[in-house]
CSV table of C-alpha atoms in Angstrom, one decimal:
chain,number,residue,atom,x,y,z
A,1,UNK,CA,153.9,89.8,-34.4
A,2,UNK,CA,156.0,87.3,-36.0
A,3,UNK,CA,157.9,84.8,-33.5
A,4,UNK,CA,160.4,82.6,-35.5
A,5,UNK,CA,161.8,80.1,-34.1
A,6,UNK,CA,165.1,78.5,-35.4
A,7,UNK,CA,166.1,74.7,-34.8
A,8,UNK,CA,162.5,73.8,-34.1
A,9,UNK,CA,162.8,70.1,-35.1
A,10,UNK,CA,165.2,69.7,-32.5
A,11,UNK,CA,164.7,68.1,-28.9
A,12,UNK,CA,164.4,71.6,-27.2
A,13,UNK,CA,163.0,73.2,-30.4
A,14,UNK,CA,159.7,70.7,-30.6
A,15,UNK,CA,158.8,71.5,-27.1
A,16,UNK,CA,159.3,75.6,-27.5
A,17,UNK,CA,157.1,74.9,-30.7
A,18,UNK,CA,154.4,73.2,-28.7
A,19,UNK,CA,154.0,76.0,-26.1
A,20,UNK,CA,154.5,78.7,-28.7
A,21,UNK,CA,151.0,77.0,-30.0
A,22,UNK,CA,149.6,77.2,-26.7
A,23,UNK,CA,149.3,80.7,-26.9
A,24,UNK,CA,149.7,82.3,-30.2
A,25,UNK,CA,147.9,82.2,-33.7
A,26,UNK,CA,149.5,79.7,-36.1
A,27,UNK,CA,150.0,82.6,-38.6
A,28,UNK,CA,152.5,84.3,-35.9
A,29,UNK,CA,154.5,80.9,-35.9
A,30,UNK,CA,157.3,81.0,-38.1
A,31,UNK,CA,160.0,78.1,-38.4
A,32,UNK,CA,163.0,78.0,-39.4
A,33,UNK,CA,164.9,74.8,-39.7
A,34,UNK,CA,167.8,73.1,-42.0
A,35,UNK,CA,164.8,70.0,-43.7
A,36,UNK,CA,161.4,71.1,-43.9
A,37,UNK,CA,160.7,67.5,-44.8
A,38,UNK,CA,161.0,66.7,-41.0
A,39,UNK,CA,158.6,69.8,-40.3
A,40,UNK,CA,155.9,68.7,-42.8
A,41,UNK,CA,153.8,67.7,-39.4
A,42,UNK,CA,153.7,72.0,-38.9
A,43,UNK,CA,153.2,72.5,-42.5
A,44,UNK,CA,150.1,70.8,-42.3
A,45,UNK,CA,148.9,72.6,-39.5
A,46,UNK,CA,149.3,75.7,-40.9
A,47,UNK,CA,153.0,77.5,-39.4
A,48,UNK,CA,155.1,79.0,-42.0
A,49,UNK,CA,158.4,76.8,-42.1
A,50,UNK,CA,161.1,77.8,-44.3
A,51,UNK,CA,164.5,76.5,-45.0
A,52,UNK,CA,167.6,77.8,-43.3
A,53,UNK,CA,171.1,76.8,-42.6
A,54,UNK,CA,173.4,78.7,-40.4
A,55,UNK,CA,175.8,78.4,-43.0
A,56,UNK,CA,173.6,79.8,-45.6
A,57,UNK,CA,173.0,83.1,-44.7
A,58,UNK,CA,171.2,83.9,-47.8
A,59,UNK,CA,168.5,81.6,-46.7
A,60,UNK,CA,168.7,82.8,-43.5
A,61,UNK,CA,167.8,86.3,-44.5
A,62,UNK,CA,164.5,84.9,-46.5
A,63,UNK,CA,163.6,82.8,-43.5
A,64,UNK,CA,164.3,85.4,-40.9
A,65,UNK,CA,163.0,88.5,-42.6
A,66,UNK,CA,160.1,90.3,-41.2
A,67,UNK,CA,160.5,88.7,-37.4
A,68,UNK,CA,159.9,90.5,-34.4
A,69,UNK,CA,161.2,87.6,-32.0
A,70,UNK,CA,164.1,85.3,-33.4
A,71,UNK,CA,164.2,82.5,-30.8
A,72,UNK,CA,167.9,81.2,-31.2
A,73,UNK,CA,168.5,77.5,-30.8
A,74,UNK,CA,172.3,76.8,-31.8
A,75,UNK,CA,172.9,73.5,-33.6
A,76,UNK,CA,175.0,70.9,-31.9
A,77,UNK,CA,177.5,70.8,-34.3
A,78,UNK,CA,180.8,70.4,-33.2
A,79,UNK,CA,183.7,71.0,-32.7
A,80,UNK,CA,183.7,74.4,-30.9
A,81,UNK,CA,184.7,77.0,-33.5
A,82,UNK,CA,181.9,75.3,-36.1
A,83,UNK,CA,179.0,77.0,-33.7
A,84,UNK,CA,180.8,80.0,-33.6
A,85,UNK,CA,181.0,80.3,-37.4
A,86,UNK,CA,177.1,79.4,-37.5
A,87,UNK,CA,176.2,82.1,-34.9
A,88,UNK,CA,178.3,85.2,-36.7
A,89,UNK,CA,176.5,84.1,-39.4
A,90,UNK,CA,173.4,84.5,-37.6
A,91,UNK,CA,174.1,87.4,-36.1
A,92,UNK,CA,174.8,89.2,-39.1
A,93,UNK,CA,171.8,87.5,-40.7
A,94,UNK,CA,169.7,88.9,-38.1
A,95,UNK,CA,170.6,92.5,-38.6
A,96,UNK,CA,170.3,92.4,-42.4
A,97,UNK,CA,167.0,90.8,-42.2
A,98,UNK,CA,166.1,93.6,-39.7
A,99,UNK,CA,165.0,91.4,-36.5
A,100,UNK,CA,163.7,93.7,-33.6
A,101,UNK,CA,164.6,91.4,-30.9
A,102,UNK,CA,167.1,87.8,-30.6
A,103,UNK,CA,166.8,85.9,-27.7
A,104,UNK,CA,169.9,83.4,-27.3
A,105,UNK,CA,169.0,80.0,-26.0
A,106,UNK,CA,172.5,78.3,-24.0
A,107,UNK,CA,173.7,77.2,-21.2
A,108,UNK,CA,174.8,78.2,-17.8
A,109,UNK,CA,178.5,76.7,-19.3
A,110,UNK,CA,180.2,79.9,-20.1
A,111,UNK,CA,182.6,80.6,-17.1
A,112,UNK,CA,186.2,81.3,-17.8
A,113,UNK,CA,187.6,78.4,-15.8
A,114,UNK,CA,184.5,76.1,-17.4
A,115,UNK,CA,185.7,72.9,-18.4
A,116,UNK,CA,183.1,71.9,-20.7
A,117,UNK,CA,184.1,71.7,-24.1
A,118,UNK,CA,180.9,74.3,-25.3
A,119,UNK,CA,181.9,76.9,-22.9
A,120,UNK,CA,183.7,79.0,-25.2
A,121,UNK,CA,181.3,79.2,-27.8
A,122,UNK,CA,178.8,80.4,-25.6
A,123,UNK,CA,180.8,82.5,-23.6
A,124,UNK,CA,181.7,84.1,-27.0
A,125,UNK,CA,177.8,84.4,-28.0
A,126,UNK,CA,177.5,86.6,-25.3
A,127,UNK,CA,179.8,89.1,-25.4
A,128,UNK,CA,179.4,88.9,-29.6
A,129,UNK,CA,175.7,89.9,-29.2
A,130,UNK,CA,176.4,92.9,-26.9
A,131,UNK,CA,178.1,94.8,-30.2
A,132,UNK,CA,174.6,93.5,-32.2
A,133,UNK,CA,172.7,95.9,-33.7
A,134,UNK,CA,169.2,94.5,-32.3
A,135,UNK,CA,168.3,94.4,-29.0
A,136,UNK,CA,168.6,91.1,-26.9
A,137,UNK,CA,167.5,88.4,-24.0
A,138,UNK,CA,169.9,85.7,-22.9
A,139,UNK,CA,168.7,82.1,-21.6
A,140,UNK,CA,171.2,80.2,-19.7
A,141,UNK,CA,169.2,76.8,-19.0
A,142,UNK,CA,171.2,74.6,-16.0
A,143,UNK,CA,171.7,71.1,-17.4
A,144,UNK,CA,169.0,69.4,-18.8
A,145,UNK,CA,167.3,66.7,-16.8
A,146,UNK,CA,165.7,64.6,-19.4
A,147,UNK,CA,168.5,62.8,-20.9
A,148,UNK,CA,168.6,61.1,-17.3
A,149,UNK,CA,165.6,59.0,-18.1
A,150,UNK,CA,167.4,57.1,-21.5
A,151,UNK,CA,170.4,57.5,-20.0
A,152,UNK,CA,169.7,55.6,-16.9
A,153,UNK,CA,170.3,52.0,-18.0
A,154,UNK,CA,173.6,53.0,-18.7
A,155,UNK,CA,174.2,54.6,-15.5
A,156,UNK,CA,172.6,51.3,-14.3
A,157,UNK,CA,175.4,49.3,-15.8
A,158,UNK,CA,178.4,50.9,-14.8
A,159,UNK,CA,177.1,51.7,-11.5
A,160,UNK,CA,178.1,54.9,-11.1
A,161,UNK,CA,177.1,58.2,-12.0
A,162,UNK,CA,179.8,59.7,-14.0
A,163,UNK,CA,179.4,63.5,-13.9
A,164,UNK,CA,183.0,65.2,-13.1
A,165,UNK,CA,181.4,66.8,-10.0
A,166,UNK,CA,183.6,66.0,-6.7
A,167,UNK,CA,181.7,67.3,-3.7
A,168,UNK,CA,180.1,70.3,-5.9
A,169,UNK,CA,176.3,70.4,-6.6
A,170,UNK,CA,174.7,70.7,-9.7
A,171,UNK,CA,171.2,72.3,-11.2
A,172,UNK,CA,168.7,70.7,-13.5
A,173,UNK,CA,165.8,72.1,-15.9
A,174,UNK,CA,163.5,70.0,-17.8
A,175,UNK,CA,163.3,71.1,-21.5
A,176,UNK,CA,159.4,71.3,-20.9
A,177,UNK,CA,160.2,73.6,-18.1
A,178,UNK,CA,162.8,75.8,-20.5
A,179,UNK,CA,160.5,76.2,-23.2
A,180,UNK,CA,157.5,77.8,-21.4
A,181,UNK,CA,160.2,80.4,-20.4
A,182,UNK,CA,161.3,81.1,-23.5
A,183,UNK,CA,158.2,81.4,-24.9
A,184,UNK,CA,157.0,83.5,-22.1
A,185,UNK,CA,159.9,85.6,-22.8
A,186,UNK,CA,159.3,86.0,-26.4
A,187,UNK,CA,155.9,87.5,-25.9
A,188,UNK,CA,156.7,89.9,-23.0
A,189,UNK,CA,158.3,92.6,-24.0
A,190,UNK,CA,158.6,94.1,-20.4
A,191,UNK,CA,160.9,90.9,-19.4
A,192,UNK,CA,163.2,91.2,-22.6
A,193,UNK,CA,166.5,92.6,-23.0
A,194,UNK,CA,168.0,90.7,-19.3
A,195,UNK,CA,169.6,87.3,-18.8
A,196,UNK,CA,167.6,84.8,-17.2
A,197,UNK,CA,169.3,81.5,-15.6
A,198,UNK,CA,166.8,78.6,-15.6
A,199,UNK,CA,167.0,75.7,-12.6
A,200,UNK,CA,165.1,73.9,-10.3
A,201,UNK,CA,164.2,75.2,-7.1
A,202,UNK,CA,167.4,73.0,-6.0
A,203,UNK,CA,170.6,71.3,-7.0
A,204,UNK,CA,172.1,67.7,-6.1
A,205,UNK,CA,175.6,66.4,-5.5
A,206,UNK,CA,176.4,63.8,-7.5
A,207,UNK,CA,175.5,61.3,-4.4
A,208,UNK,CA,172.6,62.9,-4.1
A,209,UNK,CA,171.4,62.3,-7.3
A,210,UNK,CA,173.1,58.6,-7.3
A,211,UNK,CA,170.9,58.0,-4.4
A,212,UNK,CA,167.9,59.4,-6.2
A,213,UNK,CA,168.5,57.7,-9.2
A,214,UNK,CA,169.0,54.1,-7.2
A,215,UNK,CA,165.4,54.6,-5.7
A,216,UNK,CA,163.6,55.2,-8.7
A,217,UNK,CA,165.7,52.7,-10.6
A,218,UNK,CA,165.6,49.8,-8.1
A,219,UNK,CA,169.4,49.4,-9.0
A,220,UNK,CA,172.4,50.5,-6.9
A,221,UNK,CA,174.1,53.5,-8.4
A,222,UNK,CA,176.9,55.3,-6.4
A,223,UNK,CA,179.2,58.1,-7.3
């Protein structure tokens, strides 16, 4: 079996690496990423990383061909329509270079009255891969949790959290958390070809979390 994984330098991309190791061979590691030069780290330990840009699609098909399990990370180029160009390309790729099974990495952002600016693009993902000629898993993580931790000087500063909330709640995943259900997904055939939502066990409103973030900080943040 052959598990590439694409954007595997990135933030979520280094952690799905590191528990892809956990439990497969290094020889059924492949990545695919835009600079090897910042993957020379797997090089060295023996994974098969090879060039790709989703706006290549010629390299795509070298990188890609032969998998049995593309893990999809989109890019975080933006605007918008930029990731949509970059995931018909993949798409596309994927069928010429004869993948057996995609699995979608996004975000639970895809409503129709969503107001975050990448909900089109995944809401268009979706319903683009149900026309695909390959079979397919979707991830929908909640919002990620660890940009809290940098981010929390700033929130310290203005005083406030800022997310555009009201009295709604919201869910968190850790990226650690994400990955080890990706990767689970990828090597369990008898869990593929579902969407899978990924949060906590619960979800905050936003004085919740300003409250939680005031203890651990020591620092009065409100909402």
């Amino acid at each position: 079996m052959i598990y590439t994984i694409t954007s595997a330098t990135g933030q979520l991309g280094q952690k799905v690496v590191a528990e892809a190791r956990k439990h497969l061979n290094s020889n059924e590691i492949r990545l695919s990423v835009r600079s090897p030069k910042k993957a020379s780290q797997y090089v060295t330990a023996g994974i098969d990383v090879r060039a790709a840009d989703y706006l290549d699609m010629d390299s795509m098909v070298e990188a890609w061909r032969g998998t049995d399990v593309l893990i999809y990370i989109p890019s975080i180029s933006h605007p918008s329509i930029v990731r949509v160009l970059e995931f018909e390309n993949s798409v596309i790729t994927a069928e010429r270079a004869g993948v057996k099974h995609f699995i979608f990495v996004g975000f639970f952002a895809d409503q129709v009255n969503s107001p975050f600016h990448m909900a089109a693009f995944f809401a268009y993902a979706n319903t683009r891969l149900a026309s695909a000629g390959f079979s397919y898993s979707i991830i929908k993580n909640a919002m990620y949790a660890d940009p809290l931790v940098p981010y929390l000087p700033e929130l310290i500063e203005r005083k406030a959290v800022i997310y555009p909330m009201g009295n709604a709640k919201m869910s968190f995943v850790s990226r650690e958390d994400s990955a080890e259900a990706i990767v689970k997904l990828a090597m369990l055939p008898a869990l593929q070809g579902k969407t899978y939502v990924l949060t906590q066990e619960r979800n905050y409103t936003m004085l919740e979390l300003a409250n939680l973030l005031s203890e651990v900080s020591g620092h009065e943040i409100g909402y």
